[in-house]
Amino acid sequence: MSQVRLDKYLADAGVGTRREVKREVQKGKVQVNGTVAKDPGQKIDPLLDVVKYGEEVLRVSEFEYYLLHKPSGCVSATEDSRQKTVMEYVPSSRRDLFPVGRLDKDTEGLLLITNDGKLAHGLLSPARHVEKTYYAEVRGRMTQEDVQKFQEGLDIGEKKLTLPAVLNILDVCAGDDQEISRVEITIREGKFHQIKRMVQAVGKEVVYLRRISMGPLRLDENLKRGECRPLRKEEIEKLLQNRR
Ligand code: URA
């Protein structure tokens, strides 16, 4: 890891905003390798230098990775002046984190949050065809004919048909007025409202949508809506392998 400014390092470690950490340095509360720091702009090497804030030794890793079970009602953005964002669920004060791709406001499920731009780029690149699987509840009866159409590619109003997708019909049950089909759909691209538009292209409507996997990542059974946890080492390793 290359050298970074002390104030950025302290802010990334959650000590406070850039302005707040400058004040803490000026108050003499920060030490670098046992010496009280005087200059918030001082360069440090996060791998080699020991930075202490008060009595606490700080550690900052270059990249952070979180798995959020996105609840409905929040937007997949880093900032929004009017609506709740997914970032409000992330237990980190780092300000360079962002969601990898978007889920609609009413969609729930797996959302990766990171500051690793290279990884995000790889996962989102249309050329990489990373698989994403969704659980959906659909108004209407999904049929074997639909399975075939999903496999062949659908016209959702784009220049090309969608890439072959897997539709797995779990069951069909009686709803209030119409039947409800419970399905899993795996796609290898990420067009705007893609699942909803594919289901619409076969004359039905998504009434509930949850992403359950993305590449090697799976939504934890025991991660409740709105809960967010750091990725485990094995999960990060799998993600990084996939990037190569
Ligand atoms: N497809 C959709 O229609 N919505 C999402 O949020 C994700 C995929």
CSV table of C-alpha atoms and ligand atoms in Angstrom, one decimal:
chain,number,residue,atom,x,y,z
A,1,MET,CA,0.0,0.0,0.0
A,2,SER,CA,1.3,3.4,-0.9
A,3,GLN,CA,1.7,6.3,1.5
A,4,VAL,CA,-1.4,8.3,2.5
A,5,ARG,CA,-2.0,11.6,4.3
A,6,LEU,CA,-2.4,11.2,8.1
A,7,ASP,CA,-5.7,13.0,8.1
A,8,LYS,CA,-7.2,10.8,5.4
A,9,TYR,CA,-6.0,7.7,7.2
A,10,LEU,CA,-7.6,8.9,10.5
A,11,ALA,CA,-10.8,9.8,8.7
A,12,ASP,CA,-10.9,6.3,7.0
A,13,ALA,CA,-10.3,4.7,10.4
A,14,GLY,CA,-13.5,6.4,11.6
A,15,VAL,CA,-11.9,9.0,13.9
A,16,GLY,CA,-14.0,11.8,12.4
A,17,THR,CA,-14.3,14.0,9.4
A,18,ARG,CA,-11.2,15.4,7.8
A,19,ARG,CA,-11.8,18.7,9.6
A,20,GLU,CA,-12.4,16.9,13.0
A,21,VAL,CA,-9.3,14.8,12.7
A,22,LYS,CA,-7.1,17.9,11.9
A,23,ARG,CA,-8.3,19.3,15.2
A,24,GLU,CA,-7.4,16.1,17.0
A,25,VAL,CA,-3.9,16.2,15.5
A,26,GLN,CA,-3.5,19.8,16.6
A,27,LYS,CA,-4.6,18.9,20.1
A,28,GLY,CA,-1.7,16.4,20.2
A,29,LYS,CA,-4.0,13.3,20.4
A,30,VAL,CA,-2.4,11.4,17.5
A,31,GLN,CA,1.0,9.7,17.6
A,32,VAL,CA,2.9,8.2,14.7
A,33,ASN,CA,5.5,5.6,15.8
A,34,GLY,CA,5.4,6.9,19.3
A,35,THR,CA,5.9,10.6,18.4
A,36,VAL,CA,3.1,13.1,18.7
A,37,ALA,CA,2.1,14.2,15.2
A,38,LYS,CA,1.9,17.9,14.4
A,39,ASP,CA,1.1,17.9,10.7
A,40,PRO,CA,-2.2,16.4,9.6
A,41,GLY,CA,-0.8,16.3,6.0
A,42,GLN,CA,2.1,14.1,7.1
A,43,LYS,CA,2.5,11.0,4.9
A,44,ILE,CA,2.3,7.6,6.6
A,45,ASP,CA,2.6,4.1,5.3
A,46,PRO,CA,-0.4,2.2,6.7
A,47,LEU,CA,1.5,-1.1,6.5
A,48,LEU,CA,4.5,0.0,8.4
A,49,ASP,CA,3.7,3.0,10.6
A,50,VAL,CA,1.9,2.6,13.9
A,51,VAL,CA,-0.7,5.3,14.4
A,52,LYS,CA,-2.3,5.8,17.8
A,53,TYR,CA,-5.4,7.9,18.5
A,54,GLY,CA,-5.4,8.5,22.3
A,55,GLU,CA,-4.6,5.0,23.7
A,56,GLU,CA,-6.0,3.1,20.6
A,57,VAL,CA,-3.8,1.7,17.9
A,58,LEU,CA,-5.6,2.2,14.6
A,59,ARG,CA,-5.7,-0.3,11.8
A,60,VAL,CA,-7.1,0.5,8.3
A,61,SER,CA,-7.1,-2.0,5.5
A,62,GLU,CA,-6.9,-0.6,2.0
A,63,PHE,CA,-10.2,-2.3,1.0
A,64,GLU,CA,-13.3,-3.1,2.8
A,65,TYR,CA,-16.0,-5.5,1.7
A,66,TYR,CA,-19.5,-5.8,3.2
A,67,LEU,CA,-22.5,-7.9,2.5
A,68,LEU,CA,-25.8,-6.1,3.0
A,69,HIS,CA,-29.2,-7.7,3.0
A,70,LYS,CA,-30.8,-4.7,1.4
A,71,PRO,CA,-34.3,-4.1,2.7
A,72,SER,CA,-36.9,-2.5,0.4
A,73,GLY,CA,-37.4,1.3,0.7
A,74,CYS,CA,-33.9,2.4,0.3
A,75,VAL,CA,-32.0,3.4,-2.8
A,76,SER,CA,-28.7,1.9,-4.1
A,77,ALA,CA,-26.7,5.2,-4.0
A,78,THR,CA,-24.0,6.7,-1.8
A,79,GLU,CA,-26.0,9.9,-1.3
A,80,ASP,CA,-29.5,11.1,-1.8
A,81,SER,CA,-30.9,14.3,-0.3
A,82,ARG,CA,-34.5,12.9,-0.1
A,83,GLN,CA,-34.4,9.2,0.3
A,84,LYS,CA,-32.7,6.7,2.6
A,85,THR,CA,-29.7,5.1,1.0
A,86,VAL,CA,-28.1,1.6,1.4
A,87,MET,CA,-25.1,3.3,3.0
A,88,GLU,CA,-27.1,4.0,6.2
A,89,TYR,CA,-26.9,0.2,6.9
A,90,VAL,CA,-23.1,-0.1,6.6
A,91,PRO,CA,-21.2,-0.2,9.9
A,92,SER,CA,-18.3,1.8,8.7
A,93,SER,CA,-17.6,5.5,8.5
A,94,ARG,CA,-15.3,5.3,5.5
A,95,ARG,CA,-16.6,7.6,2.9
A,96,ASP,CA,-15.1,5.9,-0.2
A,97,LEU,CA,-17.5,2.9,0.1
A,98,PHE,CA,-20.2,2.4,-2.6
A,99,PRO,CA,-22.7,-0.3,-3.6
A,100,VAL,CA,-21.6,-2.6,-6.5
A,101,GLY,CA,-24.4,-2.1,-8.9
A,102,ARG,CA,-28.0,-1.3,-8.2
A,103,LEU,CA,-31.1,-2.9,-6.8
A,104,ASP,CA,-34.4,-1.1,-7.3
A,105,LYS,CA,-35.8,0.7,-4.3
A,106,ASP,CA,-38.4,-2.1,-3.8
A,107,THR,CA,-35.9,-5.0,-4.4
A,108,GLU,CA,-34.4,-6.7,-1.4
A,109,GLY,CA,-31.4,-9.0,-1.1
A,110,LEU,CA,-27.7,-9.3,-1.6
A,111,LEU,CA,-25.8,-6.1,-2.2
A,112,LEU,CA,-22.0,-5.9,-2.1
A,113,ILE,CA,-20.6,-2.7,-0.6
A,114,THR,CA,-16.9,-2.0,-1.1
A,115,ASN,CA,-14.3,0.7,-1.9
A,116,ASP,CA,-12.5,-1.8,-4.3
A,117,GLY,CA,-13.2,-0.1,-7.6
A,118,LYS,CA,-11.3,-2.7,-9.6
A,119,LEU,CA,-13.3,-5.6,-8.2
A,120,ALA,CA,-16.6,-3.7,-8.7
A,121,HIS,CA,-15.6,-3.0,-12.3
A,122,GLY,CA,-14.9,-6.7,-12.9
A,123,LEU,CA,-18.2,-7.7,-11.4
A,124,LEU,CA,-20.2,-5.2,-13.3
A,125,SER,CA,-18.4,-5.4,-16.7
A,126,PRO,CA,-20.9,-6.6,-19.4
A,127,ALA,CA,-18.1,-8.7,-20.9
A,128,ARG,CA,-17.6,-10.7,-17.7
A,129,HIS,CA,-21.2,-12.1,-17.6
A,130,VAL,CA,-21.2,-12.5,-13.9
A,131,GLU,CA,-24.2,-14.6,-12.8
A,132,LYS,CA,-26.9,-13.1,-10.6
A,133,THR,CA,-29.7,-15.1,-9.2
A,134,TYR,CA,-33.0,-13.7,-8.0
A,135,TYR,CA,-35.9,-15.1,-6.1
A,136,ALA,CA,-39.1,-13.6,-7.5
A,137,GLU,CA,-42.9,-13.9,-6.8
A,138,VAL,CA,-44.8,-13.3,-10.0
A,139,ARG,CA,-48.4,-12.6,-10.6
A,140,GLY,CA,-49.6,-15.2,-13.1
A,141,ARG,CA,-48.6,-18.8,-14.0
A,142,MET,CA,-45.0,-19.2,-15.2
A,143,THR,CA,-44.8,-22.1,-17.6
A,144,GLN,CA,-42.4,-24.4,-19.4
A,145,GLU,CA,-42.9,-22.2,-22.4
A,146,ASP,CA,-41.6,-19.3,-20.4
A,147,VAL,CA,-38.6,-21.4,-19.3
A,148,GLN,CA,-37.9,-21.9,-23.0
A,149,LYS,CA,-38.3,-18.2,-23.9
A,150,PHE,CA,-35.9,-17.1,-21.0
A,151,GLN,CA,-33.4,-19.6,-22.4
A,152,GLU,CA,-33.7,-18.3,-26.0
A,153,GLY,CA,-33.5,-14.6,-25.0
A,154,LEU,CA,-36.3,-12.0,-24.7
A,155,ASP,CA,-37.1,-8.7,-26.3
A,156,ILE,CA,-37.2,-6.2,-23.5
A,157,GLY,CA,-37.0,-3.2,-25.8
A,158,GLU,CA,-33.2,-3.2,-26.1
A,159,LYS,CA,-31.2,-3.4,-29.3
A,160,LYS,CA,-30.5,-7.1,-28.7
A,161,LEU,CA,-32.4,-9.9,-27.1
A,162,THR,CA,-31.4,-10.7,-23.5
A,163,LEU,CA,-28.7,-13.3,-23.0
A,164,PRO,CA,-29.9,-16.8,-22.2
A,165,ALA,CA,-31.3,-16.8,-18.7
A,166,VAL,CA,-32.3,-19.7,-16.4
A,167,LEU,CA,-35.9,-19.7,-15.2
A,168,ASN,CA,-36.5,-22.2,-12.4
A,169,ILE,CA,-40.2,-22.5,-11.4
A,170,LEU,CA,-40.4,-23.5,-7.7
A,171,ASP,CA,-44.2,-23.6,-7.4
A,172,VAL,CA,-47.4,-21.9,-8.3
A,173,CYS,CA,-50.0,-21.2,-5.7
A,174,ALA,CA,-53.4,-19.5,-5.6
A,175,GLY,CA,-53.3,-15.8,-4.9
A,176,ASP,CA,-56.2,-13.4,-4.1
A,177,ASP,CA,-57.3,-12.9,-7.7
A,178,GLN,CA,-54.6,-14.6,-9.7
A,179,GLU,CA,-52.1,-17.4,-9.2
A,180,ILE,CA,-48.7,-16.5,-7.8
A,181,SER,CA,-45.6,-18.2,-9.2
A,182,ARG,CA,-42.5,-18.5,-7.1
A,183,VAL,CA,-39.4,-18.7,-9.3
A,184,GLU,CA,-35.6,-18.3,-9.4
A,185,ILE,CA,-34.1,-16.5,-12.3
A,186,THR,CA,-30.4,-16.4,-13.2
A,187,ILE,CA,-29.1,-13.7,-15.5
A,188,ARG,CA,-25.6,-12.9,-16.8
A,189,GLU,CA,-26.1,-9.2,-17.5
A,190,GLY,CA,-27.5,-6.3,-15.5
A,191,LYS,CA,-29.8,-4.1,-17.5
A,192,PHE,CA,-32.1,-1.6,-15.8
A,193,HIS,CA,-35.1,-3.4,-14.2
A,194,GLN,CA,-34.0,-6.4,-16.1
A,195,ILE,CA,-35.9,-9.1,-14.2
A,196,LYS,CA,-39.1,-7.1,-14.1
A,197,ARG,CA,-38.9,-6.4,-17.8
A,198,MET,CA,-38.1,-10.0,-18.7
A,199,VAL,CA,-41.1,-11.2,-16.7
A,200,GLN,CA,-43.2,-8.5,-18.3
A,201,ALA,CA,-42.1,-9.7,-21.7
A,202,VAL,CA,-43.8,-13.0,-21.1
A,203,GLY,CA,-47.0,-11.2,-20.0
A,204,LYS,CA,-46.6,-11.4,-16.2
A,205,GLU,CA,-45.7,-9.1,-13.3
A,206,VAL,CA,-43.0,-9.3,-10.6
A,207,VAL,CA,-44.6,-8.6,-7.2
A,208,TYR,CA,-41.6,-9.3,-5.1
A,209,LEU,CA,-37.9,-9.5,-5.9
A,210,ARG,CA,-34.9,-10.5,-3.8
A,211,ARG,CA,-31.3,-11.1,-5.1
A,212,ILE,CA,-29.9,-14.3,-3.6
A,213,SER,CA,-26.5,-14.5,-5.3
A,214,MET,CA,-24.0,-12.6,-7.3
A,215,GLY,CA,-20.9,-14.4,-8.7
A,216,PRO,CA,-19.5,-16.5,-5.8
A,217,LEU,CA,-21.4,-14.6,-3.1
A,218,ARG,CA,-24.6,-15.9,-1.6
A,219,LEU,CA,-27.1,-14.2,0.7
A,220,ASP,CA,-26.8,-15.5,4.2
A,221,GLU,CA,-29.9,-17.3,5.4
A,222,ASN,CA,-29.3,-15.7,8.8
A,223,LEU,CA,-28.5,-12.2,7.7
A,224,LYS,CA,-31.8,-10.4,8.3
A,225,ARG,CA,-33.1,-7.5,6.2
A,226,GLY,CA,-31.2,-4.4,6.9
A,227,GLU,CA,-28.2,-6.3,8.4
A,228,CYS,CA,-24.8,-5.8,7.0
A,229,ARG,CA,-21.6,-7.8,7.8
A,230,PRO,CA,-18.0,-7.7,6.7
A,231,LEU,CA,-17.3,-10.4,4.1
A,232,ARG,CA,-15.4,-13.5,5.4
A,233,LYS,CA,-11.9,-14.1,4.3
A,234,GLU,CA,-13.0,-17.1,2.1
A,235,GLU,CA,-15.6,-14.9,0.4
A,236,ILE,CA,-13.1,-12.2,-0.4
A,237,GLU,CA,-10.7,-14.7,-1.7
A,238,LYS,CA,-13.3,-16.2,-4.0
A,239,LEU,CA,-14.3,-12.8,-5.3
A,240,LEU,CA,-10.7,-11.8,-6.0
A,241,GLN,CA,-10.0,-15.1,-7.8
A,242,ASN,CA,-13.0,-14.4,-10.0
A,243,ARG,CA,-11.6,-11.0,-10.8
A,244,ARG,CA,-8.5,-12.4,-12.5
B,1,URA,N1,-33.9,-6.6,-11.9
B,1,URA,C1,-34.9,-5.8,-11.6
B,1,URA,O1,-35.9,-5.7,-12.3
B,1,URA,N2,-34.7,-5.1,-10.5
B,1,URA,C2,-33.7,-5.2,-9.7
B,1,URA,O2,-33.6,-4.5,-8.6
B,1,URA,C3,-32.6,-6.1,-10.1
B,1,URA,C4,-32.8,-6.8,-11.2
